PDB file of C-alpha atoms in Angstrom:
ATOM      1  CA  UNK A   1      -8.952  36.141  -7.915  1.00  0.00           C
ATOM      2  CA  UNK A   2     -10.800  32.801  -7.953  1.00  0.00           C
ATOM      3  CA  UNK A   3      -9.564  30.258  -6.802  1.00  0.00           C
ATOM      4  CA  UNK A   4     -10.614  26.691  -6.894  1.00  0.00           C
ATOM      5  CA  UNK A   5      -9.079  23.998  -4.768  1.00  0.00           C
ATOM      6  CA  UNK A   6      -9.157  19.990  -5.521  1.00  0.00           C
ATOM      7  CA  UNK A   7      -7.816  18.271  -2.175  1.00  0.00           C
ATOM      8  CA  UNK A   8      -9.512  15.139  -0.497  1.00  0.00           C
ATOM      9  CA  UNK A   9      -8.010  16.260   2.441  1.00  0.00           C
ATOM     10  CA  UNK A  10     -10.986  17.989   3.802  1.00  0.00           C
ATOM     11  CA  UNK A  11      -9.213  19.301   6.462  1.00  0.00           C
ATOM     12  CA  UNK A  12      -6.534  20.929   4.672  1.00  0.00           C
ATOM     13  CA  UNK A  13      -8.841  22.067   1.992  1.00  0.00           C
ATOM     14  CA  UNK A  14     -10.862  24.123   5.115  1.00  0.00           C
ATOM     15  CA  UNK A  15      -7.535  25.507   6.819  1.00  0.00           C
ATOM     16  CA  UNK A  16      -6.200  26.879   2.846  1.00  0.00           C
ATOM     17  CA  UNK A  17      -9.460  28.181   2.204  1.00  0.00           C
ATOM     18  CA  UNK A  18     -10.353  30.332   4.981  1.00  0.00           C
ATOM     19  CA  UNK A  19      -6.335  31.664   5.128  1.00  0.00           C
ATOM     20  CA  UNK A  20      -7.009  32.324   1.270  1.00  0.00           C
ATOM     21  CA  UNK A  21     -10.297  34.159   1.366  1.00  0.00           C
ATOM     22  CA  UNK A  22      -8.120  36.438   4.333  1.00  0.00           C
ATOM     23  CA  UNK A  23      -6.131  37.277   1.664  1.00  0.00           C
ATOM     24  CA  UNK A  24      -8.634  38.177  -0.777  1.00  0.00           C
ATOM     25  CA  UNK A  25      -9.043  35.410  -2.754  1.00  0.00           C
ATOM     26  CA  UNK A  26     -12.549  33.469  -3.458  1.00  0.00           C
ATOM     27  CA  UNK A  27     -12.323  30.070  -2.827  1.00  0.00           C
ATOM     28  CA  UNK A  28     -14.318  26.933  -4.333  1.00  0.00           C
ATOM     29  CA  UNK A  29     -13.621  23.318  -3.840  1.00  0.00           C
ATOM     30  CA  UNK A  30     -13.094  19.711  -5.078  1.00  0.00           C
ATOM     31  CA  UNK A  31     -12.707  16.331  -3.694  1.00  0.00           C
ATOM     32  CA  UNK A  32     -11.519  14.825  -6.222  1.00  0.00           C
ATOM     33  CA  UNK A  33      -9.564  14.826  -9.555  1.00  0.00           C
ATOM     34  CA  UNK A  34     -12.889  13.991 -12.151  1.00  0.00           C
ATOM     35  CA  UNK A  35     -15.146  16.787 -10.526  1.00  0.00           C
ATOM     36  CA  UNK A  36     -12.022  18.921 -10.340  1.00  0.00           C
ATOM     37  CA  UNK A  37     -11.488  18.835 -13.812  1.00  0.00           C
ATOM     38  CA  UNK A  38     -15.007  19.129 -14.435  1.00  0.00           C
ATOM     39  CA  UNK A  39     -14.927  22.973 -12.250  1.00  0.00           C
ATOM     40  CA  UNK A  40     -11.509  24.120 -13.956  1.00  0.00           C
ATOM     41  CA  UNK A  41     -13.047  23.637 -17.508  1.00  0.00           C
ATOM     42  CA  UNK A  42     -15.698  25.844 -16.592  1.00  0.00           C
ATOM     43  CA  UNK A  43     -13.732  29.173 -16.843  1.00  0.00           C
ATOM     44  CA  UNK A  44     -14.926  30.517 -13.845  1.00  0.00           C
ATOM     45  CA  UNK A  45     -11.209  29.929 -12.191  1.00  0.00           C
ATOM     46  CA  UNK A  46      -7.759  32.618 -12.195  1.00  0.00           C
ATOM     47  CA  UNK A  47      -6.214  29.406 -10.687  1.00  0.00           C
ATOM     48  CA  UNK A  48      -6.394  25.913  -9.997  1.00  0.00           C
ATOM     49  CA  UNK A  49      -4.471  24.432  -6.828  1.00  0.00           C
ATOM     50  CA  UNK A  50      -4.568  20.404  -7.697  1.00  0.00           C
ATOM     51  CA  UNK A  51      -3.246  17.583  -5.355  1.00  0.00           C
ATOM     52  CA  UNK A  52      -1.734  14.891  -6.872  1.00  0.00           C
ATOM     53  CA  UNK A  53      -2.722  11.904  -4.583  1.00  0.00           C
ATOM     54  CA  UNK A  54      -6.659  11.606  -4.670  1.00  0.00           C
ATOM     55  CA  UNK A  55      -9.140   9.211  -5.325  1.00  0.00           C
ATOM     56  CA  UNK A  56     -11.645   8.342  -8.442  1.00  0.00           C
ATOM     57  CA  UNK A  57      -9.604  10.289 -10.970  1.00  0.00           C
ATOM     58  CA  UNK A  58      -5.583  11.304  -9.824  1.00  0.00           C
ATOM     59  CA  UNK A  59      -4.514  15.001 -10.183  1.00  0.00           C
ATOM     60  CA  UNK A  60      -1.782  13.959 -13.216  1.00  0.00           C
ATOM     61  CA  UNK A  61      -4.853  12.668 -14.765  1.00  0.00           C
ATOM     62  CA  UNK A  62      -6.980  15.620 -13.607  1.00  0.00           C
ATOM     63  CA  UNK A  63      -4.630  17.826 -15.034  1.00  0.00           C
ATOM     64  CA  UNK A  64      -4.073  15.804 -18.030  1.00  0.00           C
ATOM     65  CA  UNK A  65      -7.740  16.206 -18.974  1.00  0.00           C
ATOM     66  CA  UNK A  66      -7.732  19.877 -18.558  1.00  0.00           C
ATOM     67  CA  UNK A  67      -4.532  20.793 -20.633  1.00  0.00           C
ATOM     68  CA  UNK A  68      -6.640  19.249 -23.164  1.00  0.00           C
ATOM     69  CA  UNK A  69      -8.843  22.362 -23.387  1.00  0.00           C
ATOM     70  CA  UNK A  70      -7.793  24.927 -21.260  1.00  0.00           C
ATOM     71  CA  UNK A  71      -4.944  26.908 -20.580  1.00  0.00           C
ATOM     72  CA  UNK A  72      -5.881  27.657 -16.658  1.00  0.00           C
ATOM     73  CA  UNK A  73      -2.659  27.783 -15.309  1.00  0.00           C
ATOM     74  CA  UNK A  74      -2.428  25.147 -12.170  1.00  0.00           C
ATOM     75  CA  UNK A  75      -0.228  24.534  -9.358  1.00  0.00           C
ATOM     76  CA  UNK A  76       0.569  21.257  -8.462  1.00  0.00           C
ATOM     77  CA  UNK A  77       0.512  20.129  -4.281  1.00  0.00           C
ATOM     78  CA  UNK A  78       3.039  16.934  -4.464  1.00  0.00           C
ATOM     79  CA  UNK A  79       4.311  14.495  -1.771  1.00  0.00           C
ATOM     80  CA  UNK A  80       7.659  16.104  -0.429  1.00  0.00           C
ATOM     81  CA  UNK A  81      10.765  14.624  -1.683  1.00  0.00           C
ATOM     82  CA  UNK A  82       8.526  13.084  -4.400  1.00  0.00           C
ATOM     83  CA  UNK A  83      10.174  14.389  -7.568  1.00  0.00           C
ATOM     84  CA  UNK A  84       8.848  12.443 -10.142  1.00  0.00           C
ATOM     85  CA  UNK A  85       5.045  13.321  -9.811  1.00  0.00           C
ATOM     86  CA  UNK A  86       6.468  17.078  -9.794  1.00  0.00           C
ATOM     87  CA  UNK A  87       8.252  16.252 -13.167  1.00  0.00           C
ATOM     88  CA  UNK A  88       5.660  14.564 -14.583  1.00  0.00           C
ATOM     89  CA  UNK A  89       3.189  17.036 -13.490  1.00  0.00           C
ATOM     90  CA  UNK A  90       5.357  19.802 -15.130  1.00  0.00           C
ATOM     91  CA  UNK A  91       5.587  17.626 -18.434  1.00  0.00           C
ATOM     92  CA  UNK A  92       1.840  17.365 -18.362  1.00  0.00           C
ATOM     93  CA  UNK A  93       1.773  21.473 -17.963  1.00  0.00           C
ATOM     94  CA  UNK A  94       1.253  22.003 -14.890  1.00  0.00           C
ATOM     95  CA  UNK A  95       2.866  25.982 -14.295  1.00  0.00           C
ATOM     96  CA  UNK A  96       4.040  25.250 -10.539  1.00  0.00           C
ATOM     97  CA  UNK A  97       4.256  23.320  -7.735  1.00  0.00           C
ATOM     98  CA  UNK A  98       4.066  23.495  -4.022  1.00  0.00           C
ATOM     99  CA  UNK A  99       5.447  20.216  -2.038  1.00  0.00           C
ATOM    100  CA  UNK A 100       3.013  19.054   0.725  1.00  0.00           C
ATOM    101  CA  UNK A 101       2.445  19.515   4.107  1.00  0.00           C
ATOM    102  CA  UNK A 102       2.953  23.270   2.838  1.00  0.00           C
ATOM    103  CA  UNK A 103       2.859  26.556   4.272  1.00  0.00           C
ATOM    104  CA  UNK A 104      -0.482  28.634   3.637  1.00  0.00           C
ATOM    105  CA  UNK A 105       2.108  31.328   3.368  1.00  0.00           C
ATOM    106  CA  UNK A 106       4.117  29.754   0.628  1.00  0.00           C
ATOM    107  CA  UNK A 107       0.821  29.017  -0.995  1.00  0.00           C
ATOM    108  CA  UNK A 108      -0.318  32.480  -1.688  1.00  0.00           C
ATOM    109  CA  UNK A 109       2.951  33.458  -2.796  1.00  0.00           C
ATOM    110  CA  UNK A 110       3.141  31.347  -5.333  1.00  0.00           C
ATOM    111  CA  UNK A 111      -0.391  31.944  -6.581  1.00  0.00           C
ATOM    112  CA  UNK A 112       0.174  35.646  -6.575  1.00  0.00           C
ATOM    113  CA  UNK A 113       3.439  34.748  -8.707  1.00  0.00           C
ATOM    114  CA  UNK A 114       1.332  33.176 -11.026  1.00  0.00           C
ATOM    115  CA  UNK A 115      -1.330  35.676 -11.030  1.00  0.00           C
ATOM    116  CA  UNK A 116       1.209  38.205 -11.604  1.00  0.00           C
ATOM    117  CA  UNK A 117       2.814  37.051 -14.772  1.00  0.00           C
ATOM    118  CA  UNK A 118      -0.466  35.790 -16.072  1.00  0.00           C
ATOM    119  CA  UNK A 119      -2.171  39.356 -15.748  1.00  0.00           C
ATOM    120  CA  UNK A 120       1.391  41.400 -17.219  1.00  0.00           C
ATOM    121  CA  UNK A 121       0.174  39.407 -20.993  1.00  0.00           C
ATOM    122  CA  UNK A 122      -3.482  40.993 -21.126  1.00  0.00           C
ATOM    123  CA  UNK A 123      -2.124  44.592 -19.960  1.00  0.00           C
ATOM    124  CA  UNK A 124      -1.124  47.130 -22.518  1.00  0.00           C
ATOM    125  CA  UNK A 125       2.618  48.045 -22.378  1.00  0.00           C
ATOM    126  CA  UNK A 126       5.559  49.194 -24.500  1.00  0.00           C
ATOM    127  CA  UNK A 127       6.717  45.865 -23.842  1.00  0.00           C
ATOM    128  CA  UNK A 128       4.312  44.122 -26.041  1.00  0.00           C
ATOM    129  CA  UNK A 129       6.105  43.752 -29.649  1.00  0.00           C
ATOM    130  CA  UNK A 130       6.321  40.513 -31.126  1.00  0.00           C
ATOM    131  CA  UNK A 131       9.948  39.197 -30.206  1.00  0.00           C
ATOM    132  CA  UNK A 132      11.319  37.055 -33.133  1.00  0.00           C
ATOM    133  CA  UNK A 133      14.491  34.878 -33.362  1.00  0.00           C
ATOM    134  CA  UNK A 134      14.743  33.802 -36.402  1.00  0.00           C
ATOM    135  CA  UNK A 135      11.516  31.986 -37.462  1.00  0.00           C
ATOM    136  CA  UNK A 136      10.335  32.055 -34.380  1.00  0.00           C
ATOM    137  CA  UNK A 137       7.733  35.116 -32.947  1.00  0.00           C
ATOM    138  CA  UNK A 138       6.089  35.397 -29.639  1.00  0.00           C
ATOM    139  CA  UNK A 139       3.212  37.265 -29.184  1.00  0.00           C
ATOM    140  CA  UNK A 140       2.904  38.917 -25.524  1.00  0.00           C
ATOM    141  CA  UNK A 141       0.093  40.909 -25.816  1.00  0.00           C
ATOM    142  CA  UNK A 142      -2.097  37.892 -27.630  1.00  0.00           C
ATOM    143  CA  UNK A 143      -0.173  35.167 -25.963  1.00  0.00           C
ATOM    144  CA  UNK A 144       0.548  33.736 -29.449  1.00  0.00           C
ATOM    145  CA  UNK A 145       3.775  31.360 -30.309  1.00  0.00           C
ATOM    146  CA  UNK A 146       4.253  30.760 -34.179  1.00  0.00           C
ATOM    147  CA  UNK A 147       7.056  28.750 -35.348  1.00  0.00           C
ATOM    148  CA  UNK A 148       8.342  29.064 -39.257  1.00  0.00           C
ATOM    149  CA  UNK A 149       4.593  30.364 -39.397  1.00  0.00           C
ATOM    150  CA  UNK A 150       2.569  27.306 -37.157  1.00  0.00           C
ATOM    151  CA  UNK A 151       0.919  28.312 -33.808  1.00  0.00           C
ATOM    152  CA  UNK A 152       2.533  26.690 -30.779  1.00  0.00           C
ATOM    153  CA  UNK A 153       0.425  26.387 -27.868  1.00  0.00           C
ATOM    154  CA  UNK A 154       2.208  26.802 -24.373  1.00  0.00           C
ATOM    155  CA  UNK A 155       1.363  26.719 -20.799  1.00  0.00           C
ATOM    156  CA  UNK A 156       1.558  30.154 -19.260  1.00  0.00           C
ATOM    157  CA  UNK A 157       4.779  29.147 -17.417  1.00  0.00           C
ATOM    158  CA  UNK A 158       6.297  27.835 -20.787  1.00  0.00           C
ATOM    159  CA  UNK A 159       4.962  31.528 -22.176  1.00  0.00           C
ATOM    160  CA  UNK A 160       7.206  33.548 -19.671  1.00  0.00           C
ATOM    161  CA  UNK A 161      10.447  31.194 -20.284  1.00  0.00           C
ATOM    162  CA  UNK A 162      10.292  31.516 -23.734  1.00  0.00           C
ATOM    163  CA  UNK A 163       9.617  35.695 -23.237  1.00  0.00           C
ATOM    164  CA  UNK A 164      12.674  35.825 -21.242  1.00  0.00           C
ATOM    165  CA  UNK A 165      14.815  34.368 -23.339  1.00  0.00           C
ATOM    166  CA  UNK A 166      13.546  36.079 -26.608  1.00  0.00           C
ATOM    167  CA  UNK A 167      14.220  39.727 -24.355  1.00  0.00           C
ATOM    168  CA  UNK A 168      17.377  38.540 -23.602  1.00  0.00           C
ATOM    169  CA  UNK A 169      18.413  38.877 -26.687  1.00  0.00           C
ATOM    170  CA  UNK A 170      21.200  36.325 -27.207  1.00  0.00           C
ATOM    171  CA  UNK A 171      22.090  36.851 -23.810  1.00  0.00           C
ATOM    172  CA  UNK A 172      22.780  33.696 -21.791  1.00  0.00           C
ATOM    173  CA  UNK A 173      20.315  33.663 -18.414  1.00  0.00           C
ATOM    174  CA  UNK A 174      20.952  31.717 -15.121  1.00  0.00           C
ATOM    175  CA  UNK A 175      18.315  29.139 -13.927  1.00  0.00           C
ATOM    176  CA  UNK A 176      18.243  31.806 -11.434  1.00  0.00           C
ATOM    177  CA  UNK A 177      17.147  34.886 -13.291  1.00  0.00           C
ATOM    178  CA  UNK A 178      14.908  32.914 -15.353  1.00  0.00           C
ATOM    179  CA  UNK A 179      13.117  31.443 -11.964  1.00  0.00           C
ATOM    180  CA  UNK A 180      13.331  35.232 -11.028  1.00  0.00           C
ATOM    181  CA  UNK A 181      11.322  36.641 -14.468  1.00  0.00           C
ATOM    182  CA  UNK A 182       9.290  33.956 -15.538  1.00  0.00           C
ATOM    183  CA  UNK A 183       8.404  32.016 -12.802  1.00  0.00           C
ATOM    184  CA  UNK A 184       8.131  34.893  -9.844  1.00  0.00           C
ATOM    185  CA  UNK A 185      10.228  33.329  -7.533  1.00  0.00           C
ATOM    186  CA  UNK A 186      13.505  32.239  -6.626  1.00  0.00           C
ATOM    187  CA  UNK A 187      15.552  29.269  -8.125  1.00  0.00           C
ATOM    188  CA  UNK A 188      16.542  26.281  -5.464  1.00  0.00           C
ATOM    189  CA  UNK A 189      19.450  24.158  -5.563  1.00  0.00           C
ATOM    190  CA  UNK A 190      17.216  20.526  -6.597  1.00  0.00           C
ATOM    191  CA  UNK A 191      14.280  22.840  -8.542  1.00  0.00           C
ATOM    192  CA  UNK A 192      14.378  21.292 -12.252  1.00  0.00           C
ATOM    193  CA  UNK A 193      11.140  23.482 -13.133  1.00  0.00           C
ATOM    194  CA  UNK A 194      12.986  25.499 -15.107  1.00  0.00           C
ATOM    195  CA  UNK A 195      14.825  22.245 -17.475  1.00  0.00           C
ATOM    196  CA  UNK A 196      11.492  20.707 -17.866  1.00  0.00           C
ATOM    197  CA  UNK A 197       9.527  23.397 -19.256  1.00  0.00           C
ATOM    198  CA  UNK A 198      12.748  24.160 -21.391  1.00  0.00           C
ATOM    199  CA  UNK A 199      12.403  20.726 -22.332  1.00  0.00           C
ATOM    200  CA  UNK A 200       8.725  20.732 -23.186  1.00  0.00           C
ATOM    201  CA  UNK A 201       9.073  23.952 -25.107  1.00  0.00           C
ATOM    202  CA  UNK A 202      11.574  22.304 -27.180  1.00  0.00           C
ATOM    203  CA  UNK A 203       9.696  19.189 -27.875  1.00  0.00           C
ATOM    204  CA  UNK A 204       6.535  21.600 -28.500  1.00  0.00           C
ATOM    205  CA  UNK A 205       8.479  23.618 -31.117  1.00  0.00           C
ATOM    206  CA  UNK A 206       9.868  20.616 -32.531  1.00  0.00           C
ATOM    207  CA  UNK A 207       6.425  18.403 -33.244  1.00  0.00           C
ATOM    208  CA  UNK A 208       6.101  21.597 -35.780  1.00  0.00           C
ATOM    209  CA  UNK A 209       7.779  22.046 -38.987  1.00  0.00           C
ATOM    210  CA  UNK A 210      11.468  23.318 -39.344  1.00  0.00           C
ATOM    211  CA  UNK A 211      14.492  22.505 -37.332  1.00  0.00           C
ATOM    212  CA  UNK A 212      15.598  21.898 -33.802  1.00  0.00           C
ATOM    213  CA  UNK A 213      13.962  24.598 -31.159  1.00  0.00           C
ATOM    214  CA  UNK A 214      16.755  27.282 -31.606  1.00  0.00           C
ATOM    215  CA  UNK A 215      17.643  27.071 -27.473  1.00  0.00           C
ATOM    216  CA  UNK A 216      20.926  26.498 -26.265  1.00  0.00           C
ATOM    217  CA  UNK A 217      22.206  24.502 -23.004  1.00  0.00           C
ATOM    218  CA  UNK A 218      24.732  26.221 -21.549  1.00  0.00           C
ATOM    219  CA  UNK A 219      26.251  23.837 -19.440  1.00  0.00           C
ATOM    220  CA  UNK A 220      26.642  25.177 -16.197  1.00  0.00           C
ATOM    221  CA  UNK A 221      25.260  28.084 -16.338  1.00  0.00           C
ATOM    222  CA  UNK A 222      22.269  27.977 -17.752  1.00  0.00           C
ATOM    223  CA  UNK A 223      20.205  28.724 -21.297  1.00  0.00           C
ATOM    224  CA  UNK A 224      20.078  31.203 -24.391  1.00  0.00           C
ATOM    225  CA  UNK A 225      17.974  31.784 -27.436  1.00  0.00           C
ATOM    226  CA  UNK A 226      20.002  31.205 -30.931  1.00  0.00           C
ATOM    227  CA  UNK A 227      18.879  34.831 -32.582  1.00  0.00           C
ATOM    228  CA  UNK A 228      19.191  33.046 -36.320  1.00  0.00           C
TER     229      UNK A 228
END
């Protein structure tokens, strides 16, 4: 569980760091957003925690430059009340976010979250048959997406929405259950995580050949996978 943390905010970056490493997490850090990118393209990381306000190189750009070339999965630290750098930072792929001043508690719950449903695709379980709607097939155990035959590639967040839908079956799921499954945590009233990764799974599917993504917006309530 390695963890590496880009924050100018030397202060902060100390106080996160030594409540991390209490909870058994190894800790590395970055000033900025160009050496951060620099240490999460390394592969030495589980998990990136990446500010967005810093100086040199931003964390939008930061993160920009590693969804490039690595799938890391990275959690955003964003201005409260600032929701478009948390949209934008989802677009981009980030996998979560955490609004700042936060909680060191919050933190690590979130990080274990994402530690949890990133470790569940490299386990063995029954679970792990391809799931296919139509021409579309996910891969769990390989963490493959192919769509009317074409790879997709997805952010690990992306990965577990997509999952949930396909194990649904048909079935519609709340905003809340699929906060619940794919994300690891609960769904807030103002949290659009879950309509922008829906989003950029749809525009990922459909920059490949074939039709429209084959989700469905129910209005409301929430969203379903269209089975042919």
């Amino acid at each position: 569980m390695r963890v590496l943390l880009v924050d100018d905010d030397a202060e902060l970056v100390s106080m996160l760091s030594d409540y991390l490493r209490s909870e058994g997490f190894e800790v590395d850090s970055a000033s900025d957003g160009e050496s951060g990118a620099a240490a999460a393209l390394t592969g030495q990381y589980a998990l990136v925690v990446l500010d967005v306000m810093m100086p040199r190189v931003g964390g939008l750009e930061a993160l920009r430059q590693i969804r490039q070339h690595s799938r890391v999965p990275v959690l955003m630290l964003t201005a409260k009340g600032d929701d478009i750098d948390r949209i934008i930072g989802l677009e981009l792929g980030a996998d979560d976010y955490v609004p700042k001043p936060c909680l060191p508690r919050e933190l690590v719950a979130r990080l274990r979250a994402i530690l949890r449903r990133t470790t569940s695709q490299t386990e063995p379980t029954s679970s792990n048959q391809p799931l296919t709607a139509g021409a579309l097939t996910l891969f769990p155990d390989r963490h493959r997406v192919e769509w009317h035959g074409s790879p997709v590639e997805l952010t690990n967040a992306e990965f577990q929405l997509l999952a949930a839908l396909l194990r649904a079956g048909g079935r519609v799921l709340s905003k809340q259950e699929l906060s619940e499954q794919a994300l690891g945590r609960p769904h807030t009233r103002y949290d659009r995580s879950v309509d922008v990764h829906m989003s950029n799974i749809r525009q990922k599917l459909g920059a490949g050949s074939g039709p429209h993504a084959p989700i469905l917006t129910v209005r409301g309530v929430g969203y379903r996978i269209i089975l042919e």
